[in-house]
Amino acid sequence: MDFIRGIAVLGLVFINCYSFAIFELNYTPLTTPPASDNFLHTLSLIFVEGRFRTLFTLLFGAGLYIQFQRQQCIQPLKKRLYWLIVFGLIHGLLLWAGDILFLYGVSALLVLRYLDYTDEELKSKAAFFTFIALLATAMFMLGLNEEPLYRDSPEFYQIYNSYYQSIGAHFSQNITMSIYMLLTVPILLLWASAGFMLIGIVAYKCNVFSDGFSRSGLIKLAVLSVLLTSLRLVLESYEQGIGYALQEPVNELAALCVALLYIHLIVKLCNNSAQIGGLIQHVGRLAFTLYISQTIMQLLLFKVLFPQWALSFNRIDYWLVAICLVVVQLMFTTLYCRYFKQGPLEYLWRKLAQIKREKIA
């Protein structure tokens, strides 16, 4: 599971990198984008968009259940999650509004209520939560009616100047967006996250993380992945109406199927070669530290050292930066794990969350 977690945390860079220039705009294309933009966007919709975040969510659910099995008590888990929420608030409000730690902490607190459910009960609850999330997302998207914005337009320059006039402006804008994101958690984000965590628990209990899927299950999953991803590509041409509103719900379902496929492929790869991926496993053990370091590095790059990148970068430029960041994190992991077995933030989180046994009793 460490290998899968390592893949997931490194994959996050390729999606999150767009949001560090101007958070709420994500990636803003030119009026006439280069051919590489269309190619990378399509590639992202097929293999990246939402896939690694969903992969991480499935793993989080499975990890939560593993800890519950070991301790047979939810109090230590609750304390860990409370501290994760604190870390998430600090990360989101002070650094980057796209934080997922707060969401994971809150979602996992909800999931704790269902850890002793049967597989069928977990599937039913996961389906219900996912349905709520998809319906709420579609209704929210249906209410949006925004005009397309282009990076070479006067409107974009105006937004850019408001963001980059000072470091204080960045913090002010980030806090505003963080509060907005926090408000969307109970309405849009909580239910999908909790639903996918429950699916992760079911997958773990069915030995998907150790054996993968059966042949028939794999075929069904592959067909669903192709159909949903194809539908998402078709819906990309819609800029409003029902077609536009369905883009994100369809992508969430496609991301779930593709993430489960990734788990199967990684499990089979590791089972066939026990020595493969030692470095990626170390990355998985440092996932918390590396996730926060991704934020810090990208803030330094986009907000401090090279603010002009927001004006000139196309998709390929963001991906090149993402590749460089992945290489840096792999190098750091190689050196760090020669001397330490646990990341600094993992260590801090564990120490803060420790509960004395007599207090548990």
Tab-separated table of C-alpha atoms in Angstrom:
chain	number	residue	atom	x	y	z
A	1	MET	CA	0.000	0.000	0.000
A	2	ASP	CA	2.972	2.312	0.524
A	3	PHE	CA	3.798	1.952	-3.176
A	4	ILE	CA	0.254	2.932	-4.185
A	5	ARG	CA	0.321	5.864	-1.762
A	6	GLY	CA	3.634	7.002	-3.234
A	7	ILE	CA	2.225	6.969	-6.763
A	8	ALA	CA	-0.836	8.890	-5.559
A	9	VAL	CA	1.055	11.688	-3.798
A	10	LEU	CA	3.431	12.213	-6.727
A	11	GLY	CA	0.514	12.202	-9.157
A	12	LEU	CA	-1.178	15.022	-7.241
A	13	VAL	CA	1.491	17.432	-8.493
A	14	PHE	CA	0.268	17.164	-12.092
A	15	ILE	CA	-3.183	18.456	-11.163
A	16	ASN	CA	-2.437	20.846	-8.307
A	17	CYS	CA	0.301	22.711	-10.205
A	18	TYR	CA	-2.289	24.663	-12.230
A	19	SER	CA	-3.851	26.144	-9.091
A	20	PHE	CA	-0.754	27.770	-7.647
A	21	ALA	CA	-0.732	30.645	-10.119
A	22	ILE	CA	-4.286	31.890	-9.504
A	23	PHE	CA	-6.245	29.420	-7.413
A	24	GLU	CA	-9.849	29.994	-8.464
A	25	LEU	CA	-8.990	30.180	-12.176
A	26	ASN	CA	-7.018	26.931	-12.235
A	27	TYR	CA	-5.548	26.776	-15.764
A	28	THR	CA	-6.418	29.697	-18.058
A	29	PRO	CA	-5.628	29.097	-21.760
A	30	LEU	CA	-4.694	31.561	-24.458
A	31	THR	CA	-7.341	32.627	-26.966
A	32	THR	CA	-5.523	30.402	-29.465
A	33	PRO	CA	-3.841	27.693	-27.366
A	34	PRO	CA	-0.936	25.612	-28.691
A	35	ALA	CA	-1.580	22.053	-29.871
A	36	SER	CA	0.159	20.721	-26.771
A	37	ASP	CA	-2.614	22.232	-24.629
A	38	ASN	CA	-5.306	20.111	-26.252
A	39	PHE	CA	-3.148	16.997	-26.175
A	40	LEU	CA	-2.200	17.323	-22.504
A	41	HIS	CA	-5.733	18.256	-21.486
A	42	THR	CA	-7.109	15.134	-23.159
A	43	LEU	CA	-4.326	13.039	-21.639
A	44	SER	CA	-5.129	14.506	-18.241
A	45	LEU	CA	-8.850	13.795	-18.570
A	46	ILE	CA	-8.085	10.163	-19.363
A	47	PHE	CA	-5.316	9.350	-16.893
A	48	VAL	CA	-4.860	12.138	-14.337
A	49	GLU	CA	-7.839	14.403	-13.600
A	50	GLY	CA	-9.300	13.274	-10.281
A	51	ARG	CA	-7.626	9.861	-10.566
A	52	PHE	CA	-4.789	10.350	-8.094
A	53	ARG	CA	-6.930	12.265	-5.613
A	54	THR	CA	-9.451	9.412	-5.709
A	55	LEU	CA	-6.625	6.896	-5.364
A	56	PHE	CA	-5.458	8.743	-2.266
A	57	THR	CA	-9.004	8.784	-0.863
A	58	LEU	CA	-9.451	5.035	-1.365
A	59	LEU	CA	-6.145	4.435	0.393
A	60	PHE	CA	-7.116	6.727	3.253
A	61	GLY	CA	-10.274	4.712	3.835
A	62	ALA	CA	-8.366	1.431	3.749
A	63	GLY	CA	-5.723	2.828	6.105
A	64	LEU	CA	-8.404	3.981	8.516
A	65	TYR	CA	-9.858	0.475	8.637
A	66	ILE	CA	-6.413	-1.099	9.148
A	67	GLN	CA	-5.784	1.162	12.143
A	68	PHE	CA	-9.214	0.290	13.526
A	69	GLN	CA	-8.402	-3.418	13.202
A	70	ARG	CA	-5.161	-2.964	15.107
A	71	GLN	CA	-6.528	-0.868	17.950
A	72	GLN	CA	-10.182	-1.970	18.124
A	73	CYS	CA	-10.935	1.487	19.472
A	74	ILE	CA	-11.917	4.664	17.668
A	75	GLN	CA	-10.677	7.156	20.266
A	76	PRO	CA	-7.042	7.099	19.058
A	77	LEU	CA	-8.322	7.408	15.487
A	78	LYS	CA	-10.458	10.387	16.418
A	79	LYS	CA	-7.508	12.168	17.973
A	80	ARG	CA	-5.405	11.578	14.859
A	81	LEU	CA	-8.204	12.953	12.717
A	82	TYR	CA	-8.697	16.007	14.937
A	83	TRP	CA	-5.020	16.828	14.507
A	84	LEU	CA	-5.288	16.212	10.766
A	85	ILE	CA	-8.110	18.760	10.668
A	86	VAL	CA	-5.885	21.241	12.529
A	87	PHE	CA	-3.049	20.641	10.057
A	88	GLY	CA	-5.531	21.097	7.218
A	89	LEU	CA	-6.807	24.410	8.556
A	90	ILE	CA	-3.263	25.727	8.964
A	91	HIS	CA	-2.254	24.501	5.512
A	92	GLY	CA	-5.391	25.836	3.834
A	93	LEU	CA	-5.641	29.231	5.505
A	94	LEU	CA	-1.951	30.124	5.565
A	95	LEU	CA	-0.590	28.427	2.454
A	96	TRP	CA	-2.956	27.005	-0.160
A	97	ALA	CA	-6.753	26.937	-0.361
A	98	GLY	CA	-6.724	23.626	-2.245
A	99	ASP	CA	-5.884	21.686	0.926
A	100	ILE	CA	-7.314	18.156	1.204
A	101	LEU	CA	-6.260	17.394	4.793
A	102	PHE	CA	-9.237	19.158	6.387
A	103	LEU	CA	-11.619	17.393	4.013
A	104	TYR	CA	-10.058	14.004	4.752
A	105	GLY	CA	-10.193	14.592	8.488
A	106	VAL	CA	-13.863	15.590	8.489
A	107	SER	CA	-14.852	12.845	6.035
A	108	ALA	CA	-13.021	10.193	8.036
A	109	LEU	CA	-14.798	11.245	11.238
A	110	LEU	CA	-18.051	10.449	9.446
A	111	VAL	CA	-16.663	7.155	8.135
A	112	LEU	CA	-15.702	6.050	11.671
A	113	ARG	CA	-19.374	5.425	12.349
A	114	TYR	CA	-19.468	2.643	9.766
A	115	LEU	CA	-16.236	0.725	10.375
A	116	ASP	CA	-18.066	-2.266	11.869
A	117	TYR	CA	-20.632	-2.480	9.042
A	118	THR	CA	-20.839	-5.534	6.790
A	119	ASP	CA	-19.539	-5.329	3.232
A	120	GLU	CA	-23.051	-4.991	1.822
A	121	GLU	CA	-23.921	-2.238	4.293
A	122	LEU	CA	-20.707	-0.410	3.410
A	123	LYS	CA	-21.471	-0.661	-0.311
A	124	SER	CA	-24.987	0.655	0.239
A	125	LYS	CA	-23.769	3.575	2.339
A	126	ALA	CA	-20.982	4.365	-0.154
A	127	ALA	CA	-23.466	4.368	-3.042
A	128	PHE	CA	-25.802	6.670	-1.115
A	129	PHE	CA	-23.043	9.146	-0.230
A	130	THR	CA	-21.701	9.118	-3.782
A	131	PHE	CA	-25.173	9.713	-5.224
A	132	ILE	CA	-25.685	12.715	-2.917
A	133	ALA	CA	-22.297	14.113	-3.961
A	134	LEU	CA	-22.893	13.681	-7.686
A	135	LEU	CA	-26.381	15.163	-7.521
A	136	ALA	CA	-25.218	18.172	-5.486
A	137	THR	CA	-22.280	18.739	-7.841
A	138	ALA	CA	-24.492	18.580	-10.936
A	139	MET	CA	-26.969	21.050	-9.445
A	140	PHE	CA	-24.138	23.391	-8.461
A	141	MET	CA	-22.573	23.235	-11.926
A	142	LEU	CA	-25.962	23.767	-13.550
A	143	GLY	CA	-26.244	27.099	-11.744
A	144	LEU	CA	-22.932	28.350	-13.126
A	145	ASN	CA	-22.993	30.552	-16.196
A	146	GLU	CA	-19.510	31.988	-16.553
A	147	GLU	CA	-18.055	33.476	-19.695
A	148	PRO	CA	-14.796	31.855	-20.877
A	149	LEU	CA	-11.680	33.685	-19.666
A	150	TYR	CA	-8.447	33.795	-21.648
A	151	ARG	CA	-4.941	34.487	-20.437
A	152	ASP	CA	-4.285	37.152	-23.088
A	153	SER	CA	-7.396	39.160	-22.166
A	154	PRO	CA	-7.517	42.439	-20.179
A	155	GLU	CA	-9.763	40.728	-17.609
A	156	PHE	CA	-7.079	38.172	-16.821
A	157	TYR	CA	-4.418	40.851	-16.396
A	158	GLN	CA	-6.685	42.659	-13.962
A	159	ILE	CA	-7.138	39.518	-11.875
A	160	TYR	CA	-3.417	38.790	-12.085
A	161	ASN	CA	-2.493	42.254	-10.821
A	162	SER	CA	-4.861	41.943	-7.868
A	163	TYR	CA	-3.191	38.673	-6.898
A	164	TYR	CA	0.417	39.627	-7.399
A	165	GLN	CA	0.530	43.183	-6.106
A	166	SER	CA	1.985	41.996	-2.779
A	167	ILE	CA	2.494	38.969	-0.543
A	168	GLY	CA	-0.272	40.361	1.639
A	169	ALA	CA	-2.644	40.258	-1.324
A	170	HIS	CA	-1.853	36.579	-1.776
A	171	PHE	CA	-2.632	35.775	1.859
A	172	SER	CA	-5.821	37.813	1.750
A	173	GLN	CA	-7.044	36.103	-1.425
A	174	ASN	CA	-6.001	32.699	-0.111
A	175	ILE	CA	-7.891	33.122	3.163
A	176	THR	CA	-10.990	34.196	1.245
A	177	MET	CA	-10.809	31.160	-1.031
A	178	SER	CA	-10.047	28.864	1.922
A	179	ILE	CA	-13.182	30.002	3.723
A	180	TYR	CA	-15.159	29.420	0.531
A	181	MET	CA	-13.696	25.916	0.215
A	182	LEU	CA	-14.470	25.158	3.870
A	183	LEU	CA	-18.091	26.141	3.289
A	184	THR	CA	-18.366	23.770	0.324
A	185	VAL	CA	-17.173	20.771	2.351
A	186	PRO	CA	-20.546	19.809	3.898
A	187	ILE	CA	-22.425	20.624	0.683
A	188	LEU	CA	-20.302	19.147	-2.110
A	189	LEU	CA	-17.030	17.562	-1.045
A	190	LEU	CA	-17.730	15.625	2.156
A	191	TRP	CA	-20.082	13.055	0.666
A	192	ALA	CA	-17.918	11.992	-2.274
A	193	SER	CA	-14.848	11.787	-0.061
A	194	ALA	CA	-16.638	9.708	2.591
A	195	GLY	CA	-18.223	7.510	-0.077
A	196	PHE	CA	-14.876	6.773	-1.709
A	197	MET	CA	-13.289	6.050	1.680
A	198	LEU	CA	-16.009	3.472	2.308
A	199	ILE	CA	-15.283	1.947	-1.102
A	200	GLY	CA	-11.616	1.824	-0.100
A	201	ILE	CA	-12.587	-0.114	3.034
A	202	VAL	CA	-14.645	-2.596	0.999
A	203	ALA	CA	-11.757	-2.987	-1.456
A	204	TYR	CA	-9.366	-3.716	1.405
A	205	LYS	CA	-11.729	-6.254	2.999
A	206	CYS	CA	-12.067	-7.960	-0.396
A	207	ASN	CA	-8.238	-8.174	-0.679
A	208	VAL	CA	-8.080	-5.845	-3.691
A	209	PHE	CA	-4.985	-4.150	-2.240
A	210	SER	CA	-3.180	-7.486	-1.991
A	211	ASP	CA	-4.577	-9.598	-4.841
A	212	GLY	CA	-6.273	-7.193	-7.253
A	213	PHE	CA	-9.572	-7.957	-8.981
A	214	SER	CA	-10.828	-11.217	-10.433
A	215	ARG	CA	-10.750	-11.558	-14.214
A	216	SER	CA	-14.474	-10.886	-14.563
A	217	GLY	CA	-14.329	-7.966	-12.133
A	218	LEU	CA	-11.377	-6.488	-13.995
A	219	ILE	CA	-13.181	-6.690	-17.344
A	220	LYS	CA	-16.263	-4.955	-15.922
A	221	LEU	CA	-14.091	-2.254	-14.355
A	222	ALA	CA	-12.138	-1.696	-17.575
A	223	VAL	CA	-15.337	-1.397	-19.629
A	224	LEU	CA	-16.809	1.094	-17.149
A	225	SER	CA	-13.576	3.099	-17.188
A	226	VAL	CA	-13.577	3.329	-20.982
A	227	LEU	CA	-17.271	4.211	-21.210
A	228	LEU	CA	-17.213	6.870	-18.484
A	229	THR	CA	-13.946	8.415	-19.668
A	230	SER	CA	-15.256	8.523	-23.246
A	231	LEU	CA	-18.451	10.198	-22.055
A	232	ARG	CA	-16.385	12.753	-20.142
A	233	LEU	CA	-14.413	13.557	-23.292
A	234	VAL	CA	-17.649	14.028	-25.243
A	235	LEU	CA	-19.040	16.358	-22.564
A	236	GLU	CA	-15.913	18.537	-22.715
A	237	SER	CA	-17.351	20.510	-25.642
A	238	TYR	CA	-20.260	21.804	-23.529
A	239	GLU	CA	-19.812	25.197	-21.845
A	240	GLN	CA	-23.231	25.431	-20.194
A	241	GLY	CA	-26.465	23.526	-19.616
A	242	ILE	CA	-26.941	19.867	-18.712
A	243	GLY	CA	-23.875	18.731	-20.627
A	244	TYR	CA	-21.668	21.120	-18.669
A	245	ALA	CA	-23.330	20.188	-15.364
A	246	LEU	CA	-22.609	16.500	-15.959
A	247	GLN	CA	-18.880	16.959	-16.625
A	248	GLU	CA	-17.736	16.747	-13.020
A	249	PRO	CA	-20.123	13.973	-11.862
A	250	VAL	CA	-19.131	11.805	-14.832
A	251	ASN	CA	-15.470	12.561	-14.190
A	252	GLU	CA	-15.827	11.543	-10.522
A	253	LEU	CA	-17.214	8.152	-11.534
A	254	ALA	CA	-14.555	7.726	-14.222
A	255	ALA	CA	-11.870	8.687	-11.703
A	256	LEU	CA	-13.144	6.049	-9.269
A	257	CYS	CA	-13.039	3.303	-11.887
A	258	VAL	CA	-9.611	4.303	-13.217
A	259	ALA	CA	-8.192	4.623	-9.678
A	260	LEU	CA	-9.359	1.079	-8.909
A	261	LEU	CA	-7.724	-0.055	-12.155
A	262	TYR	CA	-4.486	1.630	-11.067
A	263	ILE	CA	-4.638	-0.280	-7.786
A	264	HIS	CA	-5.045	-3.573	-9.642
A	265	LEU	CA	-2.157	-2.834	-12.022
A	266	ILE	CA	0.162	-1.752	-9.212
A	267	VAL	CA	-0.720	-4.787	-7.084
A	268	LYS	CA	-0.031	-7.190	-9.956
A	269	LEU	CA	3.215	-5.399	-10.782
A	270	CYS	CA	4.435	-5.599	-7.189
A	271	ASN	CA	3.293	-9.221	-6.766
A	272	ASN	CA	5.196	-10.271	-9.881
A	273	SER	CA	8.355	-8.468	-8.781
A	274	ALA	CA	8.746	-8.232	-5.026
A	275	GLN	CA	11.830	-6.000	-5.298
A	276	ILE	CA	10.225	-3.335	-7.461
A	277	GLY	CA	9.504	0.171	-6.273
A	278	GLY	CA	11.517	0.479	-3.056
A	279	LEU	CA	11.943	4.213	-3.594
A	280	ILE	CA	8.241	4.734	-4.332
A	281	GLN	CA	7.383	2.820	-1.159
A	282	HIS	CA	9.541	5.263	0.793
A	283	VAL	CA	7.661	8.098	-0.919
A	284	GLY	CA	4.420	6.564	0.328
A	285	ARG	CA	5.730	6.518	3.895
A	286	LEU	CA	6.578	10.231	3.614
A	287	ALA	CA	3.304	11.180	1.888
A	288	PHE	CA	2.244	13.792	4.476
A	289	THR	CA	5.622	15.526	4.465
A	290	LEU	CA	5.903	15.434	0.679
A	291	TYR	CA	2.363	16.739	0.188
A	292	ILE	CA	3.051	19.819	2.331
A	293	SER	CA	6.472	20.298	0.715
A	294	GLN	CA	4.777	20.338	-2.705
A	295	THR	CA	2.750	23.324	-1.546
A	296	ILE	CA	5.785	25.148	-0.181
A	297	MET	CA	7.890	24.574	-3.299
A	298	GLN	CA	5.145	25.663	-5.680
A	299	LEU	CA	4.298	28.741	-3.629
A	300	LEU	CA	7.947	29.773	-3.745
A	301	LEU	CA	8.094	29.186	-7.494
A	302	PHE	CA	4.823	30.809	-8.555
A	303	LYS	CA	4.404	33.524	-5.917
A	304	VAL	CA	7.948	34.558	-4.993
A	305	LEU	CA	10.619	33.572	-7.514
A	306	PHE	CA	8.765	33.512	-10.848
A	307	PRO	CA	5.391	35.285	-10.598
A	308	GLN	CA	5.519	35.998	-14.350
A	309	TRP	CA	4.965	32.294	-15.016
A	310	ALA	CA	1.235	32.830	-14.466
A	311	LEU	CA	1.202	35.046	-17.575
A	312	SER	CA	3.242	32.863	-19.911
A	313	PHE	CA	2.783	29.234	-18.902
A	314	ASN	CA	0.927	26.783	-21.120
A	315	ARG	CA	-0.016	23.293	-19.957
A	316	ILE	CA	3.277	21.789	-21.069
A	317	ASP	CA	5.184	24.308	-18.946
A	318	TYR	CA	3.204	23.352	-15.849
A	319	TRP	CA	3.855	19.683	-16.550
A	320	LEU	CA	7.581	20.302	-16.921
A	321	VAL	CA	7.585	22.009	-13.527
A	322	ALA	CA	5.599	19.085	-12.100
A	323	ILE	CA	8.118	16.587	-13.480
A	324	CYS	CA	10.972	18.587	-11.942
A	325	LEU	CA	9.190	18.646	-8.583
A	326	VAL	CA	8.683	14.882	-8.720
A	327	VAL	CA	12.399	14.399	-9.420
A	328	VAL	CA	13.304	16.692	-6.517
A	329	GLN	CA	10.995	14.784	-4.183
A	330	LEU	CA	12.446	11.453	-5.277
A	331	MET	CA	15.969	12.750	-4.632
A	332	PHE	CA	14.952	14.100	-1.232
A	333	THR	CA	13.281	10.805	-0.329
A	334	THR	CA	16.370	8.828	-1.337
A	335	LEU	CA	18.631	10.915	0.894
A	336	TYR	CA	16.212	11.292	3.794
A	337	CYS	CA	15.379	7.598	4.072
A	338	ARG	CA	19.052	6.721	4.410
A	339	TYR	CA	18.979	8.246	7.872
A	340	PHE	CA	15.334	8.310	8.990
A	341	LYS	CA	12.449	5.858	8.845
A	342	GLN	CA	9.671	8.394	9.312
A	343	GLY	CA	9.000	11.820	7.821
A	344	PRO	CA	9.105	14.900	10.088
A	345	LEU	CA	5.401	15.669	9.716
A	346	GLU	CA	4.468	12.007	10.093
A	347	TYR	CA	6.492	11.968	13.324
A	348	LEU	CA	4.890	15.177	14.595
A	349	TRP	CA	1.392	13.930	13.755
A	350	ARG	CA	2.000	10.631	15.555
A	351	LYS	CA	3.394	12.357	18.653
A	352	LEU	CA	0.522	14.829	18.858
A	353	ALA	CA	-2.046	12.082	18.422
A	354	GLN	CA	-0.626	9.665	20.984
A	355	ILE	CA	-3.085	8.743	23.706
A	356	LYS	CA	-1.994	7.015	26.878
A	357	ARG	CA	-3.609	3.646	27.348
A	358	GLU	CA	-4.983	4.508	30.726
A	359	LYS	CA	-6.815	7.461	29.172
A	360	ILE	CA	-8.310	5.225	26.504
A	361	ALA	CA	-9.552	2.858	29.189
